[in-house]
Every structure is written in C-alpha cells, then in structure tokens.
Coordinates of C-alpha atoms and ligand atoms in Angstrom, one line a residue:
M288 CA -6.3 11.4 -3.2
R289 CA -8.9 9.1 -1.7
R290 CA -8.7 8.0 1.9
D291 CA -11.0 5.0 1.5
V292 CA -8.9 2.3 -0.2
K293 CA -11.0 0.9 -3.0
P294 CA -12.7 -2.2 -1.8
A295 CA -13.2 -3.6 -5.3
R296 CA -9.5 -3.9 -6.0
P297 CA -7.9 -5.5 -3.0
H298 CA -5.2 -7.9 -2.2
V299 CA -2.4 -6.2 -4.0
G300 CA 0.8 -6.9 -2.1
H301 CA 0.7 -10.7 -2.1
G302 CA 3.1 -11.1 -4.9
W303 CA 2.2 -12.0 -8.4
T304 CA -1.2 -13.4 -7.8
A305 CA -2.3 -9.9 -6.8
F306 CA -2.6 -9.0 -10.4
V307 CA -4.8 -11.9 -11.0
L308 CA -7.2 -10.6 -8.5
A309 CA -7.0 -6.9 -9.5
V310 CA -7.2 -7.0 -13.2
G311 CA -5.7 -10.4 -13.8
L312 CA -2.4 -11.5 -15.1
W313 CA -2.0 -15.0 -16.6
G314 CA 0.8 -16.5 -18.4
M315 CA 0.2 -19.6 -20.6
G316 CA -2.8 -20.4 -18.4
V317 CA -0.8 -20.3 -15.2
P318 CA -1.1 -17.3 -12.9
V319 CA 2.6 -16.8 -12.5
P320 CA 5.3 -15.5 -14.9
R321 CA 8.3 -17.5 -15.9
P322 CA 10.9 -17.7 -13.2
P323 CA 13.8 -15.2 -13.4
V324 CA 16.8 -16.2 -15.5
A325 CA 20.1 -15.5 -13.7
G326 CA 21.3 -12.0 -14.1
T327 CA 19.3 -10.9 -17.1
D328 CA 15.8 -11.6 -16.0
R329 CA 15.6 -10.3 -12.5
W330 CA 12.4 -8.7 -11.3
T331 CA 12.0 -6.2 -8.5
Q332 CA 8.6 -5.4 -7.2
R333 CA 7.3 -2.9 -4.6
T334 CA 3.8 -2.0 -3.4
W335 CA 2.7 1.2 -1.7
V336 CA -0.6 2.6 -0.5
V337 CA -0.9 6.0 -2.2
M338 CA -3.9 8.1 -3.5
G339 CA -6.1 5.9 -1.4
T340 CA -5.3 2.7 -3.2
Y341 CA -2.5 0.3 -4.0
L342 CA 0.3 0.9 -6.4
T343 CA 2.4 -2.1 -7.4
V344 CA 5.3 -1.7 -9.8
R345 CA 7.3 -4.6 -11.0
V346 CA 10.4 -3.9 -13.2
R347 CA 12.9 -6.1 -14.9
H348 CA 16.6 -5.2 -14.6
P349 CA 19.6 -7.3 -13.8
D350 CA 20.8 -4.9 -11.1
S351 CA 18.2 -5.0 -8.3
A352 CA 19.9 -2.2 -6.4
Y353 CA 19.5 0.0 -9.4
A354 CA 15.9 -1.1 -9.8
E355 CA 15.2 -0.3 -6.2
R356 CA 16.5 3.2 -6.7
I357 CA 14.3 3.7 -9.7
L358 CA 11.3 2.5 -7.7
D359 CA 12.1 5.0 -5.0
G360 CA 11.9 7.6 -7.7
V361 CA 8.5 6.3 -8.8
I362 CA 6.9 6.5 -5.4
D363 CA 8.4 10.0 -4.8
L364 CA 6.8 11.1 -8.1
V365 CA 3.4 9.6 -7.3
Q366 CA 3.4 10.9 -3.7
D367 CA 4.2 14.3 -5.0
L368 CA 1.2 14.2 -7.3
D369 CA -1.0 12.9 -4.5
R370 CA 0.1 15.8 -2.2
R371 CA -0.8 18.3 -4.9
L372 CA -4.1 16.7 -6.0
T373 CA -5.7 15.5 -2.8
L374 CA -9.1 16.8 -1.8
Y375 CA -8.5 15.6 1.8
D376 CA -5.7 18.0 2.8
P377 CA -6.3 21.7 3.2
S378 CA -2.7 22.3 2.4
S379 CA -2.8 20.7 -1.0
E380 CA -2.4 22.8 -4.2
L381 CA -5.8 21.6 -5.4
W382 CA -7.5 22.7 -2.2
A383 CA -6.0 26.2 -2.6
L384 CA -7.2 26.3 -6.2
N385 CA -10.8 25.2 -5.3
R386 CA -10.9 27.7 -2.4
Q387 CA -10.1 30.4 -4.9
A388 CA -13.2 29.5 -7.0
G389 CA -15.1 32.7 -8.0
G390 CA -12.0 34.8 -7.4
P391 CA -9.0 35.9 -9.4
P392 CA -6.7 33.5 -11.3
L393 CA -4.2 31.4 -9.4
P394 CA -0.7 30.3 -10.7
V395 CA -0.4 26.5 -10.6
S396 CA 2.5 24.1 -10.7
E397 CA 3.5 22.3 -13.9
P398 CA 1.9 18.9 -13.0
L399 CA -1.4 20.4 -12.0
W400 CA -1.4 22.6 -15.2
D401 CA -0.5 19.6 -17.4
L402 CA -3.1 17.3 -15.9
L403 CA -5.8 20.0 -16.0
E404 CA -5.1 20.7 -19.7
R405 CA -5.4 17.1 -20.5
A406 CA -8.6 16.7 -18.4
L407 CA -10.2 19.6 -20.2
A408 CA -9.2 18.2 -23.6
Y409 CA -11.1 15.0 -22.7
S410 CA -14.0 17.0 -21.5
R411 CA -14.1 18.7 -24.9
E412 CA -13.7 15.5 -26.8
T413 CA -16.5 13.7 -24.8
Q414 CA -18.6 16.9 -24.9
G415 CA -18.7 17.0 -21.1
A416 CA -19.3 13.3 -20.3
F417 CA -15.9 13.4 -18.6
D418 CA -15.9 16.6 -16.5
V419 CA -13.2 17.4 -14.0
T420 CA -15.4 20.0 -12.4
I421 CA -17.7 17.2 -11.2
G422 CA -16.6 17.8 -7.5
P423 CA -19.8 19.5 -6.2
I424 CA -22.0 16.6 -7.5
V425 CA -19.6 14.0 -6.0
Q426 CA -19.8 15.9 -2.7
T427 CA -23.6 16.2 -2.7
W428 CA -24.0 12.4 -3.1
G429 CA -21.5 11.9 -0.3
F430 CA -18.9 10.1 -2.4
L431 CA -16.1 12.4 -1.2
E432 CA -16.5 12.4 2.6
G433 CA -19.9 10.7 3.1
P434 CA -22.5 9.9 4.2
R435 CA -23.5 8.5 0.9
R436 CA -27.2 9.2 0.3
V437 CA -29.7 10.4 -2.3
P438 CA -29.7 14.2 -2.1
S439 CA -32.8 16.4 -2.7
D440 CA -33.5 17.7 -6.1
E441 CA -32.7 21.2 -4.9
A442 CA -29.3 20.1 -3.6
I443 CA -28.6 18.4 -7.0
A444 CA -29.6 21.6 -8.9
R445 CA -27.3 23.7 -6.6
A446 CA -24.4 21.4 -7.3
R447 CA -25.0 21.3 -11.0
A448 CA -24.9 25.0 -11.2
R449 CA -21.3 24.9 -10.0
V450 CA -20.2 22.2 -12.5
G451 CA -19.0 22.7 -16.0
Y452 CA -15.7 22.4 -17.7
T453 CA -16.3 25.6 -19.7
K454 CA -16.2 27.4 -16.3
V455 CA -12.5 26.8 -16.1
E456 CA -10.2 29.5 -17.6
L457 CA -6.6 28.8 -18.4
D458 CA -4.0 31.4 -19.2
P459 CA -1.0 29.6 -20.7
S460 CA 1.2 32.6 -20.9
R461 CA 1.1 33.0 -17.1
R462 CA 0.1 29.4 -16.3
T463 CA -2.8 30.5 -14.2
V464 CA -6.2 28.9 -13.7
R465 CA -9.4 30.7 -12.9
L466 CA -12.5 28.9 -11.7
T467 CA -15.2 31.3 -12.6
T468 CA -18.0 30.2 -10.4
P469 CA -17.9 30.3 -6.5
G470 CA -18.2 26.8 -5.0
M471 CA -16.6 25.0 -7.9
V472 CA -14.6 21.9 -7.0
L473 CA -12.1 20.2 -9.4
D474 CA -12.0 16.4 -8.8
F475 CA -9.3 14.5 -10.6
G476 CA -10.5 11.1 -9.3
G477 CA -11.4 9.9 -12.8
I478 CA -8.0 10.6 -14.3
A479 CA -5.3 11.1 -11.8
K480 CA -4.2 7.5 -11.4
G481 CA -3.8 7.1 -15.1
Y482 CA -1.8 10.3 -15.3
A483 CA 0.5 9.2 -12.5
L484 CA 1.0 5.9 -14.3
D485 CA 2.1 7.7 -17.5
R486 CA 4.6 9.8 -15.5
A487 CA 5.9 6.7 -13.8
V488 CA 6.3 5.0 -17.1
E489 CA 8.2 7.9 -18.5
L490 CA 10.5 7.8 -15.5
L491 CA 11.1 4.0 -16.0
Q492 CA 11.9 4.6 -19.7
Q493 CA 14.3 7.4 -19.0
A494 CA 16.0 5.0 -16.6
G495 CA 16.5 2.6 -19.4
L496 CA 14.0 0.0 -18.3
R497 CA 12.0 -1.7 -21.0
D498 CA 9.9 -4.3 -19.3
A499 CA 7.6 -3.5 -16.4
L500 CA 4.1 -4.0 -15.1
L501 CA 2.4 -1.2 -13.2
N502 CA -0.9 -1.7 -11.4
F503 CA -2.5 1.4 -9.8
G504 CA -5.7 0.3 -8.1
G505 CA -6.6 -1.7 -11.1
E506 CA -5.4 0.8 -13.7
I507 CA -2.6 -1.1 -15.5
Y508 CA 0.3 -0.1 -17.7
A509 CA 2.0 -3.1 -19.3
M510 CA 5.4 -2.1 -20.6
G511 CA 7.5 -4.3 -22.9
T512 CA 7.0 -8.0 -22.3
P513 CA 7.1 -10.4 -19.3
D514 CA 10.4 -11.9 -20.4
G515 CA 12.1 -9.4 -22.6
G516 CA 11.1 -11.5 -25.6
D517 CA 8.3 -11.2 -28.1
R518 CA 5.4 -12.6 -26.1
P519 CA 3.2 -9.8 -24.8
W520 CA 1.8 -9.6 -21.3
T521 CA -1.4 -11.5 -20.8
L522 CA -4.0 -9.6 -18.7
A523 CA -7.5 -10.4 -17.8
V524 CA -10.7 -8.4 -17.3
R525 CA -12.1 -9.4 -14.0
H526 CA -15.7 -10.7 -13.8
P527 CA -17.6 -7.6 -12.6
R528 CA -19.8 -9.5 -10.2
R529 CA -17.4 -12.3 -9.2
P530 CA -14.1 -10.6 -8.2
D531 CA -12.3 -14.0 -7.9
R532 CA -13.2 -14.8 -11.5
V533 CA -11.7 -13.8 -14.8
W534 CA -14.1 -12.6 -17.5
R535 CA -11.7 -12.6 -20.5
E536 CA -8.0 -12.7 -21.1
F537 CA -6.2 -10.5 -23.6
P538 CA -2.6 -9.7 -24.7
V539 CA -1.2 -6.3 -24.3
R540 CA 2.2 -4.6 -24.8
D541 CA 3.1 -0.9 -24.2
M542 CA -0.5 0.0 -23.5
A543 CA -2.7 0.9 -20.6
V544 CA -5.9 -0.7 -19.4
S545 CA -8.5 1.0 -17.3
T546 CA -11.9 -0.3 -16.1
S547 CA -14.8 1.9 -14.8
G548 CA -17.7 0.0 -13.3
D549 CA -20.8 0.4 -11.1
Y550 CA -19.2 -1.9 -8.5
E551 CA -16.2 0.1 -7.5
R552 CA -17.8 2.6 -5.1
F553 CA -21.6 2.6 -4.7
F554 CA -24.4 2.4 -2.1
F555 CA -27.8 1.0 -2.1
Q556 CA -30.9 3.0 -1.1
G557 CA -34.5 1.9 -1.6
G558 CA -33.3 -1.2 -3.3
R559 CA -31.4 0.7 -6.0
R560 CA -27.7 0.8 -6.6
Y561 CA -26.1 4.2 -6.9
S562 CA -22.6 4.2 -8.4
H563 CA -19.8 6.8 -8.0
I564 CA -19.7 7.7 -11.7
L565 CA -22.0 10.6 -12.1
S566 CA -23.6 12.3 -15.1
P567 CA -22.6 15.9 -15.3
W568 CA -25.8 16.4 -17.3
T569 CA -28.3 15.1 -14.7
G570 CA -26.3 15.5 -11.5
R571 CA -27.1 11.8 -10.7
P572 CA -25.3 8.5 -10.8
V573 CA -25.3 7.2 -14.4
E574 CA -28.4 5.1 -14.9
T575 CA -27.3 2.3 -17.3
D576 CA -27.3 -1.4 -17.8
V577 CA -23.6 -1.1 -18.4
V578 CA -21.8 -2.9 -15.6
S579 CA -18.3 -2.2 -16.6
V580 CA -16.3 -0.6 -19.4
T581 CA -12.7 -1.5 -20.0
V582 CA -10.6 0.7 -22.2
V583 CA -7.1 -0.2 -23.7
A584 CA -5.2 2.8 -25.1
P585 CA -1.6 3.9 -25.6
S586 CA -1.6 6.2 -22.6
A587 CA -2.9 5.5 -19.1
T588 CA -4.3 9.1 -18.8
E589 CA -6.4 8.4 -21.9
A590 CA -7.5 5.0 -20.8
D591 CA -8.5 6.3 -17.4
A592 CA -10.4 9.4 -18.6
L593 CA -12.1 7.5 -21.4
S594 CA -13.3 4.6 -19.3
T595 CA -15.0 7.1 -17.0
A596 CA -16.4 9.1 -19.9
L597 CA -17.6 6.0 -21.8
F598 CA -19.4 4.7 -18.7
V599 CA -21.4 8.0 -18.7
M600 CA -22.0 7.9 -22.4
G601 CA -23.0 4.3 -23.0
P602 CA -22.0 2.2 -26.0
E603 CA -24.2 4.0 -28.6
R604 CA -22.9 7.5 -28.1
A605 CA -19.4 6.4 -27.4
Q606 CA -18.9 4.7 -30.7
A607 CA -17.4 7.8 -32.4
L608 CA -14.7 7.9 -29.8
V609 CA -13.2 4.4 -30.1
G610 CA -11.9 2.1 -32.8
A611 CA -8.8 0.2 -33.8
D612 CA -7.8 3.0 -36.2
R613 CA -7.5 5.3 -33.2
C614 CA -5.9 2.6 -31.1
R615 CA -8.7 2.8 -28.6
Y616 CA -10.2 -0.6 -27.6
V617 CA -13.2 -1.1 -25.5
L618 CA -15.0 -4.0 -23.9
W619 CA -18.5 -3.3 -22.7
I620 CA -20.1 -5.7 -20.2
R621 CA -23.9 -5.2 -19.7
Q622 CA -26.6 -6.6 -17.5
Q623 CA -29.3 -8.4 -19.4
G624 CA -31.9 -9.8 -17.1
R625 CA -29.9 -12.0 -14.7
H626 CA -27.0 -12.4 -17.1
L627 CA -24.0 -10.4 -18.0
I628 CA -23.3 -10.0 -21.7
E629 CA -20.6 -8.4 -23.9
D630 CA -22.0 -5.6 -26.0
P631 CA -21.5 -6.2 -29.7
R632 CA -20.2 -2.6 -30.1
S633 CA -17.1 -3.6 -28.2
V634 CA -13.9 -3.1 -30.1
W635 CA -12.0 -6.1 -28.8
P636 CA -9.5 -7.7 -28.4
P637 CA -6.9 -5.0 -28.4
R638 CA -4.2 -5.2 -31.1
P639 CA -0.7 -3.7 -31.1
C640 CA -0.7 -0.2 -32.5
P641 CA 2.0 0.1 -35.1
S642 CA 2.4 3.8 -35.0
Q643 CA 2.7 3.7 -31.2
G644 CA 6.3 3.8 -29.9
S645 CA 7.0 2.5 -26.4
R646 CA 6.3 5.9 -24.9
P647 CA 2.9 6.6 -23.5
S648 CA 1.4 9.0 -26.0
R649 CA 0.5 12.5 -24.9
T650 CA -3.1 13.6 -24.9
P651 CA -4.0 15.9 -27.7
K652 CA -4.8 19.3 -26.4
S653 CA -6.4 20.8 -29.4
N654 CA -9.7 22.5 -29.6
D655 CA -10.7 20.3 -32.5
P656 CA -14.4 19.9 -33.0
S657 CA -15.5 16.5 -31.7
P658 CA -18.2 14.3 -32.9
D659 CA -21.7 15.1 -31.8
I660 CA -22.4 13.0 -28.8
R661 CA -24.5 15.3 -26.7
P662 CA -27.1 13.8 -24.3
Q663 CA -30.5 13.2 -25.9
Ligands
AMP883 P1 -13.0 6.0 -12.4 O1 -13.0 5.0 -11.3 O2 -11.7 6.3 -13.0 O3 -14.1 5.8 -13.4 O4 -13.3 7.4 -11.7 C1 -14.4 7.6 -10.9 C2 -14.2 8.9 -10.1 O5 -14.1 10.0 -11.0 C3 -15.3 9.2 -9.1 O6 -15.0 8.6 -7.9 C4 -15.3 10.7 -9.1 O7 -14.3 11.2 -8.3 C5 -14.9 11.1 -10.5 N1 -16.0 11.2 -11.5 C6 -17.3 10.7 -11.3 N2 -18.0 11.0 -12.4 C7 -17.2 11.7 -13.2 C8 -17.4 12.3 -14.5 N3 -18.5 12.3 -15.2 N4 -16.3 13.0 -15.1 C9 -15.1 13.0 -14.4 N5 -14.9 12.5 -13.2 C10 -15.9 11.8 -12.6
MG884 MG1 -11.2 6.9 -14.9

C-alpha cells in the first residue's frame, strides 16, 4: 500500500532480534526463544516487503517443507490484498473505486467489500474517529505522496468536505459500493495490515498450525505459544522515543497487538511536530499529549483500527470503548513535560480472554448504537 517503508519499524529480517526492535519479543529476560527441539519444535521464518513495510511470519511445524508451502500461501494472500488496496497503482481495485467517486455504484471484490464493511463498523463505533474516507485529508497534508507541509485553511476545508464515512453507500445484495461525493478517497492505511494479519492467521489455522508469530510492520499477532506448551509469548511495547529500548513487557496468546503513535510518520514545521494520524473532525493532525497507544485485542483488524481511533479520541473519550470485559486492552503513553508517563486510564496488562477461541474474532458489523464520544 505504502511505498515509503516505515522508518520507525526497521530492521526486520535479522532473525529473532528483529522482533525485539519492532515491538519486542523477550523470553525469560533473554531476547531469543528456546532452541528448536528435534522434529517437533522446528520453526520456519520468512520476511517480505509488502504494503510498504516488512512482514515477518514465523511458524512452528515439524515439516519445514510443508511450513514453507504455507508461508508461500501467506505471502500470496497478502500481496493480493496489497494489489487491490494500494493507492499507488492506477490499476488497483481501490483506485478504480476512488475514481468512481460521485458516480454510480461499483461492484467490488469480496476482500474489499469485507474490509470496507469492517472499517465502516469501526467508524460507527468510534463515531467517526476512525474514518476510512480520510484520504483527501491525508493527501492535503502530503502524507500520501508528499511533500509534507501544513496546508492552507481553505485546502483543509475543501478536503474535509470530501470526508465522511456516512458518504459511503453499500448495497449488500449486489455487493456494490457508491462513494456519494466527487473527490472522495478511501484510505485503508489505518486498518489494512491488521486485516491482512487476520486473514493470514486464518490460513495458518486452516493449515493446522497452532503456534506462530506474525509481525507486520509492528502489528503483531501472537498465535499459540513459543514452544507449544503453556507459556504465552512475551512481547514488549517499544519505548516511543528510544526505539532501541523496551517500555514494558507483557504476555500474550492468540491475540493481536497494534500501536499507533506520533513518531511513525511525521514532519516538523515551525518547530511543531505534525503526525500522520489525522482528526476527521478538524482535518488536522491530532493535537494531543498522547505519544503512543497500544491496543491488544482478539483480532488484528480490531487492534489496528482501534489503535488509530483511540489516538484520535484520547484516553478520556476512549474509555467507553475498552475494557477487560470486552477483551480490549490499552496502554496509553503520554508526554508530561520532559517525561513520558503511562496514563492511569490504561487497561493493562492484557489478560487471556476465556471466551476467545484461537480464531481471530470477526468484527461486529451491526448498526448498534455506540456510546456518545463525539468531539467536544
Ligand atoms: P496506524 O499507523 O494504523 O495508526 O494508521 C495510520 C494511517 O491511517 C495513516 O497513515 C493514514 O493513512 C490513516 N489514517 C490517518 N488518520 C486516520 C483516521 N482518523 N481514521 C482512519 N485512518 C486514518
Ligand atoms: Mg491502525
């Protein structure tokens, strides 16, 4: 999807320590897992560059030839999603849909339909903090193709007029999508990696794999355990300002982890930092003392969409959306003067969710009323 490989999540591809640098993976205080046990504990790992970032998948299976074939399937699947969803290729399905904005409905493929339905469900649930129609604002600030700069108020107003998830019309009976306003641009940058991870996890599960670790540019899905036993994976939230440092470790099993932060893609102008997470309400980068928000949830789609949405909303308004009872955990890191602190409204550390099977849960698609979290 993106052509600029994210600078904040580098170094994947150097074996196990890559995870330490990306989100962090530590076992018993040592940044390496137990060595493989002959036959039953064999790990196979591959790394690709796709959607403008690194995808590393590590699976445990005694037959490494079989594992390699499954990994071929994973990359085929993710590349297929990338080809459909990229905003950089005029032949992509998403490009065709965006070009049709203001015109008649367009039939779309199953993955695009499925992802769009989920994205719109999160828009409704977050009352627009997450908005997949954010594209015109992303473009105006130069986060899509550059140059990154502060646009004029008029340009922001023009972009905002083309943004709004309620301007997307779905017809499930014909599986068509209509973007009602000319110039609308769907941008799945805040959710696509998570969605791709869930699809990859489904594929691994269908192939009979139980233990795996998937890292997609810092979005993580930790499947099963590191050794097929009871001990969960141990991951770590990276220090937002010191990429080589760990902020906090935590255990996780059959859950996804996503972090959204002001440090991933940003620029400075006039001494101010402008980050790539934008408020659909103001048309500007979110102004907040939140430096990063990490979400742990049963599905990677959910973790990805929510971490972006929660960054927009801030800890106060987001409280209604998270909680152990909903199996949605969150760690807020905020700037306080020269220091970083954890916000007390964090729901942390994550705990196993008893009702959660080992399959990534599907996003609810209902139109259920959501708690009132509108901007003040
Ligand atoms: P993430 O790194 O997952 O938080 O996603 C950030 C990306 O999502 C940005 O680069 C934009 O492409 C897109 N984005 C920015 N703001 C929003 C928003 N409010 N809702 C949905 N997507 C957004
Ligand atoms: Mg996201």
